[in-house]
Amino acid sequence: AKALIQAAKRGVKVYVIVDGYASQKLSKDFIRVLREAGIYFRFFAAYFKSKHFYFGRRLHHKVFVVDGRYSLVGGINIGNHYNDTAHNVAWIDWAVYCDGDISARLRKICEARVQGKGRRSFVRHTMLEIQQKNKPVILARPRINDWVRRKREITKSYLEMFRHAEDSIYMMSSYFLPGNLLLKNIAAAAKRGVKIKVIVAGISDVALAKYAERYMYGWFLRHGVEIWEYQRKVLHAKLSTYDGQWVTIGSYNINNISAYASVELNIDIYNE
């Protein structure tokens, strides 16, 4: 917060949007200090929420863009869970750091959120070549899931992965409960000989979700899918890759909440 305030004081335009449910414990005094420093701050509002109940879309994005050139996209929230301290082992998570044209695309996505515009304000996302001096060409694209806006781009990326993989698939997901469509494609990929390994939380911050995952282990094992549990601390990562050449990383968990409820953002990268 201090760093954002310092940036705003030297004339940088700072915009902060947080989920209205997950960040509802932010104090009014904290928000007031940000706004008085000239920072644009607002909640992504639910249709209805209270301390114990939520109805509507959730903003699940974890994205940071600077000057339309530098950006971070991942599963990492801004909170103490993600820092190693003397009293805490950090939750494991990932983000991808981008320097190049794809950050301009991400800026447009963020601007649309700030402006509160609907579907028409979003650019059409296609595979984008990033060409910079003395740097290789890397194919990358931002992907959005927003069921209300009829966007299922991340889901389609996963379907592409299951259908195109020839050798191996690795999936890392903090809440791994794929719906029927993804289960069908996982089974088809395993049947044609693709080695599939799934890394999930051994220690979960949502106990009910962990019980549901373990109930599904039998199905995966019967279809030849390996299950690994990360035991050191909570696994919060959302990352999948196939054949050592393609990765998708961002906020999307492999479950129906990410597929049909939350507003999600990933980046696909096609490069060894």
CSV table of N, CA and C in Angstrom, one decimal, residues 16-96:
chain,number,residue,atom,x,y,z
A,16,VAL,N,-7.0,0.3,-8.6
A,16,VAL,CA,-7.1,-1.0,-7.8
A,16,VAL,C,-8.5,-1.4,-7.8
A,17,ILE,N,-8.7,-2.6,-8.2
A,17,ILE,CA,-10.1,-3.3,-8.2
A,17,ILE,C,-9.9,-4.6,-7.4
A,18,VAL,N,-10.7,-4.8,-6.4
A,18,VAL,CA,-10.7,-6.0,-5.6
A,18,VAL,C,-12.1,-6.7,-5.6
A,19,ASP,N,-12.1,-7.9,-5.3
A,19,ASP,CA,-13.4,-8.7,-5.2
A,19,ASP,C,-14.1,-8.2,-4.0
A,20,GLY,N,-15.4,-7.9,-4.2
A,20,GLY,CA,-16.3,-7.4,-3.1
A,20,GLY,C,-16.5,-8.4,-2.0
A,21,TYR,N,-16.4,-9.7,-2.3
A,21,TYR,CA,-16.6,-10.7,-1.2
A,21,TYR,C,-15.3,-11.0,-0.5
A,22,ALA,N,-14.3,-11.4,-1.3
A,22,ALA,CA,-13.0,-11.9,-0.7
A,22,ALA,C,-12.3,-10.8,0.0
A,23,SER,N,-12.4,-9.6,-0.4
A,23,SER,CA,-11.7,-8.5,0.2
A,23,SER,C,-12.6,-7.6,1.1
A,24,GLN,N,-13.7,-8.1,1.5
A,24,GLN,CA,-14.6,-7.3,2.3
A,24,GLN,C,-14.1,-6.9,3.7
A,25,LYS,N,-13.1,-7.5,4.2
A,25,LYS,CA,-12.5,-7.2,5.5
A,25,LYS,C,-11.6,-6.0,5.5
A,26,LEU,N,-11.3,-5.5,4.3
A,26,LEU,CA,-10.5,-4.2,4.2
A,26,LEU,C,-11.2,-3.1,5.0
A,27,SER,N,-10.5,-2.4,5.8
A,27,SER,CA,-11.1,-1.4,6.7
A,27,SER,C,-11.4,-0.1,5.9
A,28,LYS,N,-12.4,0.6,6.3
A,28,LYS,CA,-12.8,1.9,5.7
A,28,LYS,C,-11.7,2.9,5.7
A,29,ASP,N,-10.9,2.8,6.9
A,29,ASP,CA,-9.8,3.7,7.0
A,29,ASP,C,-8.7,3.4,6.0
A,30,PHE,N,-8.4,2.2,5.8
A,30,PHE,CA,-7.4,1.8,4.8
A,30,PHE,C,-7.8,2.2,3.4
A,31,ILE,N,-9.0,2.0,3.0
A,31,ILE,CA,-9.5,2.4,1.7
A,31,ILE,C,-9.5,4.0,1.6
A,32,ARG,N,-9.9,4.7,2.7
A,32,ARG,CA,-9.8,6.1,2.6
A,32,ARG,C,-8.4,6.7,2.4
A,33,VAL,N,-7.4,6.1,3.0
A,33,VAL,CA,-6.0,6.5,2.9
A,33,VAL,C,-5.6,6.3,1.4
A,34,LEU,N,-6.0,5.2,0.8
A,34,LEU,CA,-5.7,5.0,-0.6
A,34,LEU,C,-6.3,6.1,-1.5
A,35,ARG,N,-7.6,6.3,-1.3
A,35,ARG,CA,-8.3,7.3,-2.1
A,35,ARG,C,-7.8,8.7,-1.9
A,36,GLU,N,-7.5,9.1,-0.7
A,36,GLU,CA,-7.0,10.4,-0.4
A,36,GLU,C,-5.6,10.6,-1.1
A,37,ALA,N,-4.9,9.5,-1.3
A,37,ALA,CA,-3.6,9.7,-2.0
A,37,ALA,C,-3.8,9.8,-3.5
A,38,GLY,N,-5.0,9.7,-4.0
A,38,GLY,CA,-5.3,9.8,-5.4
A,38,GLY,C,-5.4,8.5,-6.2
A,39,ILE,N,-5.5,7.4,-5.4
A,39,ILE,CA,-5.6,6.1,-6.0
A,39,ILE,C,-7.1,5.8,-6.3
A,40,TYR,N,-7.4,5.3,-7.5
A,40,TYR,CA,-8.7,4.8,-7.9
A,40,TYR,C,-8.9,3.5,-7.2
A,41,PHE,N,-9.9,3.3,-6.4
A,41,PHE,CA,-10.2,2.1,-5.7
A,41,PHE,C,-11.7,1.8,-5.7
A,42,ARG,N,-12.0,0.5,-6.1
A,42,ARG,CA,-13.4,0.1,-6.0
A,42,ARG,C,-13.5,-1.4,-5.8
A,43,PHE,N,-14.6,-1.8,-5.3
A,43,PHE,CA,-14.9,-3.2,-5.2
A,43,PHE,C,-15.6,-3.7,-6.5
A,44,PHE,N,-15.3,-4.9,-6.9
A,44,PHE,CA,-16.1,-5.6,-7.9
A,44,PHE,C,-17.3,-6.2,-7.2
A,45,ALA,N,-18.5,-5.5,-7.4
A,45,ALA,CA,-19.6,-5.8,-6.6
A,45,ALA,C,-20.3,-7.1,-6.9
A,46,ALA,N,-20.8,-7.8,-5.9
A,46,ALA,CA,-21.7,-8.9,-6.1
A,46,ALA,C,-23.1,-8.5,-6.3
A,47,TYR,N,-24.0,-9.4,-6.7
A,47,TYR,CA,-25.4,-9.0,-6.8
A,47,TYR,C,-25.9,-8.9,-5.4
A,48,PHE,N,-25.5,-9.8,-4.5
A,48,PHE,CA,-25.9,-9.8,-3.1
A,48,PHE,C,-24.8,-10.5,-2.3
A,49,LYS,N,-24.4,-9.9,-1.1
A,49,LYS,CA,-23.4,-10.5,-0.3
A,49,LYS,C,-23.6,-10.1,1.2
A,50,SER,N,-23.2,-10.9,2.1
A,50,SER,CA,-23.1,-10.6,3.5
A,50,SER,C,-21.8,-11.4,4.0
A,51,LYS,N,-21.6,-11.4,5.3
A,51,LYS,CA,-20.5,-12.1,5.8
A,51,LYS,C,-20.5,-13.6,5.6
A,52,HIS,N,-21.7,-14.1,5.5
A,52,HIS,CA,-21.9,-15.5,5.4
A,52,HIS,C,-22.5,-16.0,4.1
A,53,PHE,N,-22.8,-15.1,3.2
A,53,PHE,CA,-23.6,-15.5,2.0
A,53,PHE,C,-23.1,-14.6,0.8
A,54,TYR,N,-23.0,-15.2,-0.4
A,54,TYR,CA,-22.6,-14.5,-1.6
A,54,TYR,C,-23.5,-15.0,-2.7
A,55,PHE,N,-23.9,-14.1,-3.6
A,55,PHE,CA,-24.6,-14.5,-4.8
A,55,PHE,C,-24.1,-13.6,-5.9
A,56,GLY,N,-23.7,-14.2,-7.0
A,56,GLY,CA,-23.3,-13.4,-8.1
A,56,GLY,C,-21.8,-13.8,-8.6
A,57,ARG,N,-21.3,-13.0,-9.5
A,57,ARG,CA,-20.0,-13.2,-10.0
A,57,ARG,C,-18.9,-12.8,-9.0
A,58,ARG,N,-17.8,-13.5,-9.1
A,58,ARG,CA,-16.6,-13.2,-8.3
A,58,ARG,C,-15.5,-12.8,-9.2
A,59,LEU,N,-14.8,-11.7,-8.9
A,59,LEU,CA,-13.6,-11.3,-9.6
A,59,LEU,C,-12.5,-12.1,-9.1
A,60,HIS,N,-12.0,-13.0,-9.9
A,60,HIS,CA,-10.9,-13.9,-9.4
A,60,HIS,C,-9.6,-13.6,-10.1
A,61,HIS,N,-9.5,-12.5,-10.9
A,61,HIS,CA,-8.3,-12.1,-11.5
A,61,HIS,C,-7.2,-11.8,-10.5
A,62,LYS,N,-6.0,-12.2,-10.9
A,62,LYS,CA,-4.8,-11.7,-10.2
A,62,LYS,C,-3.8,-11.2,-11.3
A,63,VAL,N,-3.9,-9.9,-11.5
A,63,VAL,CA,-3.2,-9.3,-12.6
A,63,VAL,C,-2.7,-7.9,-12.2
A,64,PHE,N,-1.5,-7.6,-12.7
A,64,PHE,CA,-0.8,-6.3,-12.3
A,64,PHE,C,-0.1,-5.9,-13.6
A,65,VAL,N,-0.5,-4.7,-14.1
A,65,VAL,CA,0.1,-4.1,-15.3
A,65,VAL,C,0.7,-2.8,-15.1
A,66,VAL,N,1.9,-2.5,-15.6
A,66,VAL,CA,2.6,-1.3,-15.5
A,66,VAL,C,2.9,-0.7,-16.9
A,67,ASP,N,2.5,0.5,-17.1
A,67,ASP,CA,2.8,1.3,-18.3
A,67,ASP,C,2.4,0.5,-19.6
A,68,GLY,N,1.6,-0.5,-19.6
A,68,GLY,CA,1.2,-1.2,-20.8
A,68,GLY,C,2.3,-2.1,-21.3
A,69,ARG,N,3.4,-2.2,-20.6
A,69,ARG,CA,4.5,-3.0,-21.0
A,69,ARG,C,4.9,-4.2,-20.1
A,70,TYR,N,4.9,-4.0,-18.8
A,70,TYR,CA,5.2,-5.0,-17.9
A,70,TYR,C,4.0,-5.5,-17.2
A,71,SER,N,3.9,-6.8,-16.9
A,71,SER,CA,2.7,-7.4,-16.3
A,71,SER,C,3.0,-8.7,-15.5
A,72,LEU,N,2.2,-9.0,-14.6
A,72,LEU,CA,2.2,-10.3,-13.8
A,72,LEU,C,0.8,-10.8,-13.9
A,73,VAL,N,0.7,-12.1,-14.2
A,73,VAL,CA,-0.6,-12.8,-14.2
A,73,VAL,C,-0.4,-14.1,-13.5
A,74,GLY,N,-1.2,-14.5,-12.6
A,74,GLY,CA,-1.0,-15.8,-11.9
A,74,GLY,C,-2.2,-16.1,-11.0
A,75,GLY,N,-1.9,-16.9,-10.0
A,75,GLY,CA,-2.9,-17.3,-9.0
A,75,GLY,C,-2.7,-16.6,-7.6
A,76,ILE,N,-1.6,-15.7,-7.6
A,76,ILE,CA,-1.2,-15.1,-6.3
A,76,ILE,C,-2.0,-13.9,-5.9
A,77,ASN,N,-2.7,-14.0,-4.8
A,77,ASN,CA,-3.3,-12.8,-4.2
A,77,ASN,C,-2.3,-12.0,-3.5
A,78,ILE,N,-2.7,-10.7,-3.1
A,78,ILE,CA,-1.8,-9.9,-2.4
A,78,ILE,C,-2.2,-10.1,-0.9
A,79,GLY,N,-1.4,-10.9,-0.2
A,79,GLY,CA,-1.7,-11.2,1.2
A,79,GLY,C,-0.5,-11.9,1.9
A,80,ASN,N,-0.5,-11.9,3.2
A,80,ASN,CA,0.6,-12.5,3.9
A,80,ASN,C,0.7,-14.0,3.7
A,81,HIS,N,-0.3,-14.7,3.2
A,81,HIS,CA,-0.2,-16.1,3.0
A,81,HIS,C,0.9,-16.5,2.0
A,82,TYR,N,1.3,-15.5,1.2
A,82,TYR,CA,2.2,-15.7,0.1
A,82,TYR,C,3.6,-15.3,0.4
A,83,ASN,N,3.9,-15.0,1.6
A,83,ASN,CA,5.2,-14.6,2.0
A,83,ASN,C,5.8,-15.5,3.1
A,84,ASP,N,7.1,-15.9,2.9
A,84,ASP,CA,7.8,-16.7,3.9
A,84,ASP,C,8.2,-15.7,5.0
A,85,THR,N,7.8,-16.0,6.3
A,85,THR,CA,8.2,-15.2,7.4
A,85,THR,C,8.8,-16.1,8.5
A,86,ALA,N,9.2,-15.5,9.6
A,86,ALA,CA,9.7,-16.3,10.7
A,86,ALA,C,8.6,-17.2,11.3
A,87,HIS,N,7.3,-16.8,11.1
A,87,HIS,CA,6.2,-17.6,11.7
A,87,HIS,C,5.3,-18.3,10.6
A,88,ASN,N,5.7,-18.1,9.3
A,88,ASN,CA,4.8,-18.6,8.3
A,88,ASN,C,5.6,-19.2,7.1
A,89,VAL,N,5.2,-20.3,6.6
A,89,VAL,CA,5.7,-20.9,5.4
A,89,VAL,C,4.7,-20.5,4.3
A,90,ALA,N,5.2,-19.9,3.2
A,90,ALA,CA,4.3,-19.4,2.2
A,90,ALA,C,3.5,-20.5,1.5
A,91,TRP,N,2.3,-20.2,1.2
A,91,TRP,CA,1.5,-21.0,0.3
A,91,TRP,C,2.3,-21.1,-1.1
A,92,ILE,N,2.3,-22.2,-1.8
A,92,ILE,CA,2.9,-22.3,-3.1
A,92,ILE,C,2.0,-21.8,-4.1
A,93,ASP,N,2.5,-20.9,-5.0
A,93,ASP,CA,1.8,-20.3,-6.1
A,93,ASP,C,2.7,-19.8,-7.2
A,94,TRP,N,2.1,-19.5,-8.3
A,94,TRP,CA,2.9,-19.1,-9.5
A,94,TRP,C,2.3,-17.9,-10.2
A,95,ALA,N,3.2,-17.2,-10.9
A,95,ALA,CA,2.7,-16.1,-11.8
A,95,ALA,C,3.7,-16.1,-13.0
A,96,VAL,N,3.3,-15.5,-14.1
A,96,VAL,CA,4.2,-15.3,-15.2
A,96,VAL,C,4.4,-13.8,-15.4
